[in-house]
Amino acid sequence: MSSMNSHYADTVHRIAVVPGSFDPITLGHLDVIARASALYDQLHVVVVHNPGKAALLPIAQRVTLIEKSIEQAQLPGRIVVASWSVGLLVDYCAEVGASVLVKGLRSGLDVTYETPMAMVNRNLAGVETVFLLPEPMHAHVSSSLVRQVAGLGGDIRPYVPGAVADFLSSALP
Ligand code: PNS
């Protein structure tokens, strides 16, 4: 490698954002976060309120559960957990110097749901979206299913990190 290239490698940091409602974080989300953290120098996992979804947990609680899940899973790399409520997601990206969003794709339904958002984020600010495939064992796992099963007293341990299962079993009636 030439000295110029090695200088470039020393100074350029690839920063990516993994956005979502994370209400709550699931094992599928954690799988995508782990894969993304292996690809980027710094990862921001950002909780964003989605007005189209009925919320279960306050944003701050979701952030705490993501932090605990990442800690318990001992994911390597620099991972920042944050929330964003003051504007577009691409504004957060600009604030932290990220030009890439990372999302997980479980099925063709996710492609249909994610494509317009990816196009809008690219058109708004040139922010690209990279899609990663989680392990197939997580393909059927969603936060909305977890909310439903937990709310009806079912066992959510197969679908969520231990920190989430512990919290929801003590918090929900
Ligand atoms: O986990 P979700 O609910 O599928 O995540 C969707 C989310 C929150 C990432 C999306 O709704 C979003 O990016 N909202 C921020 C507002 C915004 O920037 N909207 C325009 C581009 S989609």
CSV table of C-alpha atoms and ligand atoms in Angstrom, one decimal:
chain,number,residue,atom,x,y,z
A,1,MET,CA,0.0,0.0,0.0
A,2,SER,CA,1.4,3.5,-0.9
A,3,SER,CA,1.9,6.0,1.9
A,4,MET,CA,-1.0,8.0,0.5
A,5,ASN,CA,-3.3,5.1,0.7
A,6,SER,CA,-2.2,4.2,4.2
A,7,HIS,CA,-2.8,7.9,5.3
A,8,TYR,CA,-6.3,7.6,3.7
A,9,ALA,CA,-7.0,4.4,5.6
A,10,ASP,CA,-6.0,6.1,8.8
A,11,THR,CA,-8.2,9.1,8.5
A,12,VAL,CA,-11.4,7.9,6.8
A,13,HIS,CA,-13.9,6.3,9.1
A,14,ARG,CA,-16.9,4.5,7.6
A,15,ILE,CA,-19.9,5.5,9.7
A,16,ALA,CA,-23.3,3.9,9.3
A,17,VAL,CA,-26.7,4.4,10.9
A,18,VAL,CA,-29.0,1.5,11.8
A,19,PRO,CA,-32.4,3.2,12.3
A,20,GLY,CA,-35.7,1.8,13.5
A,21,SER,CA,-38.5,1.8,15.9
A,22,PHE,CA,-36.9,-1.0,18.0
A,23,ASP,CA,-40.1,-1.3,20.0
A,24,PRO,CA,-38.6,-3.5,21.4
A,25,ILE,CA,-35.3,-4.6,19.8
A,26,THR,CA,-35.5,-8.3,18.6
A,27,LEU,CA,-32.9,-11.0,18.0
A,28,GLY,CA,-33.3,-10.2,14.3
A,29,HIS,CA,-32.3,-6.5,14.9
A,30,LEU,CA,-29.4,-7.6,17.0
A,31,ASP,CA,-28.2,-9.9,14.2
A,32,VAL,CA,-28.3,-7.0,11.7
A,33,ILE,CA,-26.5,-4.7,14.2
A,34,ALA,CA,-23.7,-7.4,14.7
A,35,ARG,CA,-23.3,-7.8,10.9
A,36,ALA,CA,-23.2,-4.1,10.3
A,37,SER,CA,-20.7,-3.5,13.1
A,38,ALA,CA,-18.3,-5.8,11.4
A,39,LEU,CA,-18.5,-3.8,8.2
A,40,TYR,CA,-18.2,-0.2,9.5
A,41,ASP,CA,-15.8,1.6,11.8
A,42,GLN,CA,-18.6,3.3,13.7
A,43,LEU,CA,-22.2,2.4,14.0
A,44,HIS,CA,-25.1,4.5,15.3
A,45,VAL,CA,-28.2,2.5,16.3
A,46,VAL,CA,-30.9,5.2,16.3
A,47,VAL,CA,-34.4,4.9,17.7
A,48,VAL,CA,-36.9,6.9,15.8
A,49,HIS,CA,-40.6,7.3,16.6
A,50,ASN,CA,-42.6,5.9,13.7
A,51,PRO,CA,-46.0,7.7,13.8
A,52,GLY,CA,-47.5,4.9,11.7
A,53,LYS,CA,-47.1,2.4,14.6
A,54,ALA,CA,-48.7,2.2,18.0
A,55,ALA,CA,-45.9,2.4,20.6
A,56,LEU,CA,-45.4,0.1,23.5
A,57,LEU,CA,-42.3,1.5,25.1
A,58,PRO,CA,-41.1,5.0,25.6
A,59,ILE,CA,-38.1,6.0,23.4
A,60,ALA,CA,-35.7,6.2,26.3
A,61,GLN,CA,-36.6,2.7,27.5
A,62,ARG,CA,-36.0,1.3,24.0
A,63,VAL,CA,-32.5,3.0,24.0
A,64,THR,CA,-31.7,1.4,27.3
A,65,LEU,CA,-32.8,-2.0,26.2
A,66,ILE,CA,-30.7,-1.7,23.0
A,67,GLU,CA,-27.6,-0.7,25.1
A,68,LYS,CA,-28.1,-3.6,27.5
A,69,SER,CA,-28.6,-6.1,24.6
A,70,ILE,CA,-25.5,-4.9,22.8
A,71,GLU,CA,-23.5,-5.2,26.1
A,72,GLN,CA,-24.9,-8.7,26.9
A,73,ALA,CA,-24.1,-9.9,23.3
A,74,GLN,CA,-20.6,-8.4,23.7
A,75,LEU,CA,-20.6,-7.0,20.2
A,76,PRO,CA,-17.2,-5.6,19.2
A,77,GLY,CA,-16.7,-2.3,17.5
A,78,ARG,CA,-17.8,1.3,18.2
A,79,ILE,CA,-21.5,1.3,18.6
A,80,VAL,CA,-23.4,4.4,19.6
A,81,VAL,CA,-27.1,4.1,20.7
A,82,ALA,CA,-29.1,7.3,20.3
A,83,SER,CA,-32.6,8.5,19.5
A,84,TRP,CA,-33.8,11.1,17.0
A,85,SER,CA,-37.0,13.1,17.1
A,86,VAL,CA,-36.2,16.5,15.8
A,87,GLY,CA,-36.3,16.0,12.0
A,88,LEU,CA,-35.4,13.8,9.1
A,89,LEU,CA,-33.3,10.7,9.6
A,90,VAL,CA,-30.9,12.1,7.0
A,91,ASP,CA,-30.4,15.1,9.3
A,92,TYR,CA,-29.1,12.8,12.0
A,93,CYS,CA,-26.8,11.2,9.3
A,94,ALA,CA,-25.4,14.6,8.4
A,95,GLU,CA,-24.8,15.5,12.1
A,96,VAL,CA,-22.7,12.4,12.7
A,97,GLY,CA,-21.1,12.2,9.3
A,98,ALA,CA,-22.8,9.0,8.1
A,99,SER,CA,-23.6,8.4,4.4
A,100,VAL,CA,-25.0,4.9,4.8
A,101,LEU,CA,-28.1,3.5,6.4
A,102,VAL,CA,-28.2,-0.2,7.2
A,103,LYS,CA,-31.5,-2.2,7.3
A,104,GLY,CA,-32.3,-5.9,7.6
A,105,LEU,CA,-34.4,-7.6,5.0
A,106,ARG,CA,-36.5,-10.6,6.1
A,107,SER,CA,-38.7,-11.1,3.1
A,108,GLY,CA,-40.1,-9.6,-0.1
A,109,LEU,CA,-42.5,-7.7,2.1
A,110,ASP,CA,-39.6,-5.8,3.7
A,111,VAL,CA,-38.3,-5.0,0.2
A,112,THR,CA,-41.6,-3.4,-0.7
A,113,TYR,CA,-41.7,-1.5,2.7
A,114,GLU,CA,-38.1,-0.4,2.6
A,115,THR,CA,-37.7,0.6,-1.0
A,116,PRO,CA,-39.6,3.9,-0.9
A,117,MET,CA,-37.8,5.0,2.3
A,118,ALA,CA,-34.4,4.1,0.7
A,119,MET,CA,-35.3,6.1,-2.4
A,120,VAL,CA,-36.5,9.1,-0.4
A,121,ASN,CA,-33.4,9.2,1.8
A,122,ARG,CA,-31.1,9.0,-1.3
A,123,ASN,CA,-33.1,11.7,-3.1
A,124,LEU,CA,-33.1,13.9,0.0
A,125,ALA,CA,-29.5,13.8,0.9
A,126,GLY,CA,-27.6,11.2,-1.1
A,127,VAL,CA,-27.7,8.8,1.8
A,128,GLU,CA,-27.5,5.2,0.5
A,129,THR,CA,-29.3,2.2,2.2
A,130,VAL,CA,-27.4,-1.1,2.5
A,131,PHE,CA,-29.6,-4.1,3.1
A,132,LEU,CA,-28.3,-7.1,5.1
A,133,LEU,CA,-29.9,-10.5,5.4
A,134,PRO,CA,-30.3,-11.8,9.0
A,135,GLU,CA,-30.1,-15.5,9.8
A,136,PRO,CA,-33.1,-17.3,8.4
A,137,MET,CA,-34.1,-18.4,12.0
A,138,HIS,CA,-34.9,-14.7,12.6
A,139,ALA,CA,-36.9,-14.2,9.4
A,140,HIS,CA,-40.3,-14.4,11.1
A,141,VAL,CA,-39.4,-12.3,14.1
A,142,SER,CA,-40.9,-8.7,14.3
A,143,SER,CA,-41.3,-6.2,17.1
A,144,SER,CA,-45.1,-6.1,16.5
A,145,LEU,CA,-45.4,-9.9,17.0
A,146,VAL,CA,-43.3,-9.6,20.1
A,147,ARG,CA,-45.5,-6.8,21.4
A,148,GLN,CA,-48.6,-8.9,20.7
A,149,VAL,CA,-47.2,-12.2,22.3
A,150,ALA,CA,-45.9,-10.3,25.3
A,151,GLY,CA,-49.2,-8.5,25.8
A,152,LEU,CA,-51.1,-11.7,25.9
A,153,GLY,CA,-48.7,-13.4,28.3
A,154,GLY,CA,-46.8,-15.6,25.9
A,155,ASP,CA,-43.1,-16.6,26.0
A,156,ILE,CA,-41.0,-14.1,24.0
A,157,ARG,CA,-37.6,-15.4,25.0
A,158,PRO,CA,-37.0,-17.1,21.6
A,159,TYR,CA,-37.4,-13.8,19.8
A,160,VAL,CA,-35.7,-11.1,21.9
A,161,PRO,CA,-32.4,-10.5,23.8
A,162,GLY,CA,-32.5,-11.6,27.5
A,163,ALA,CA,-32.5,-7.9,28.7
A,164,VAL,CA,-35.8,-7.3,26.8
A,165,ALA,CA,-37.4,-10.6,28.0
A,166,ASP,CA,-36.5,-9.7,31.6
A,167,PHE,CA,-37.8,-6.2,31.3
A,168,LEU,CA,-41.1,-7.0,29.6
A,169,SER,CA,-41.8,-9.9,32.0
A,170,SER,CA,-41.5,-7.6,34.9
A,171,ALA,CA,-43.1,-4.5,33.3
A,172,LEU,CA,-46.2,-6.0,31.7
A,173,PRO,CA,-49.1,-7.2,33.9
B,1,PNS,O1,-38.5,0.1,12.5
B,1,PNS,P1,-39.3,0.9,11.5
B,1,PNS,O2,-40.6,1.4,12.2
B,1,PNS,O3,-39.6,0.2,10.2
B,1,PNS,O4,-38.4,2.2,11.2
B,1,PNS,C1,-38.9,3.2,10.2
B,1,PNS,C2,-38.1,4.5,10.4
B,1,PNS,C3,-38.3,5.0,11.9
B,1,PNS,C4,-36.6,4.2,10.3
B,1,PNS,C5,-38.6,5.5,9.4
B,1,PNS,O5,-40.0,5.8,9.6
B,1,PNS,C6,-37.9,6.8,9.4
B,1,PNS,O6,-36.8,6.9,8.9
B,1,PNS,N1,-38.4,7.9,10.1
B,1,PNS,C7,-37.7,9.2,10.2
B,1,PNS,C8,-38.4,10.3,9.5
B,1,PNS,C9,-37.8,10.4,8.1
B,1,PNS,O7,-36.7,10.8,7.9
B,1,PNS,N2,-38.7,10.2,7.1
B,1,PNS,C10,-38.4,10.3,5.7
B,1,PNS,C11,-37.6,9.1,5.1
B,1,PNS,S1,-38.4,7.5,5.3
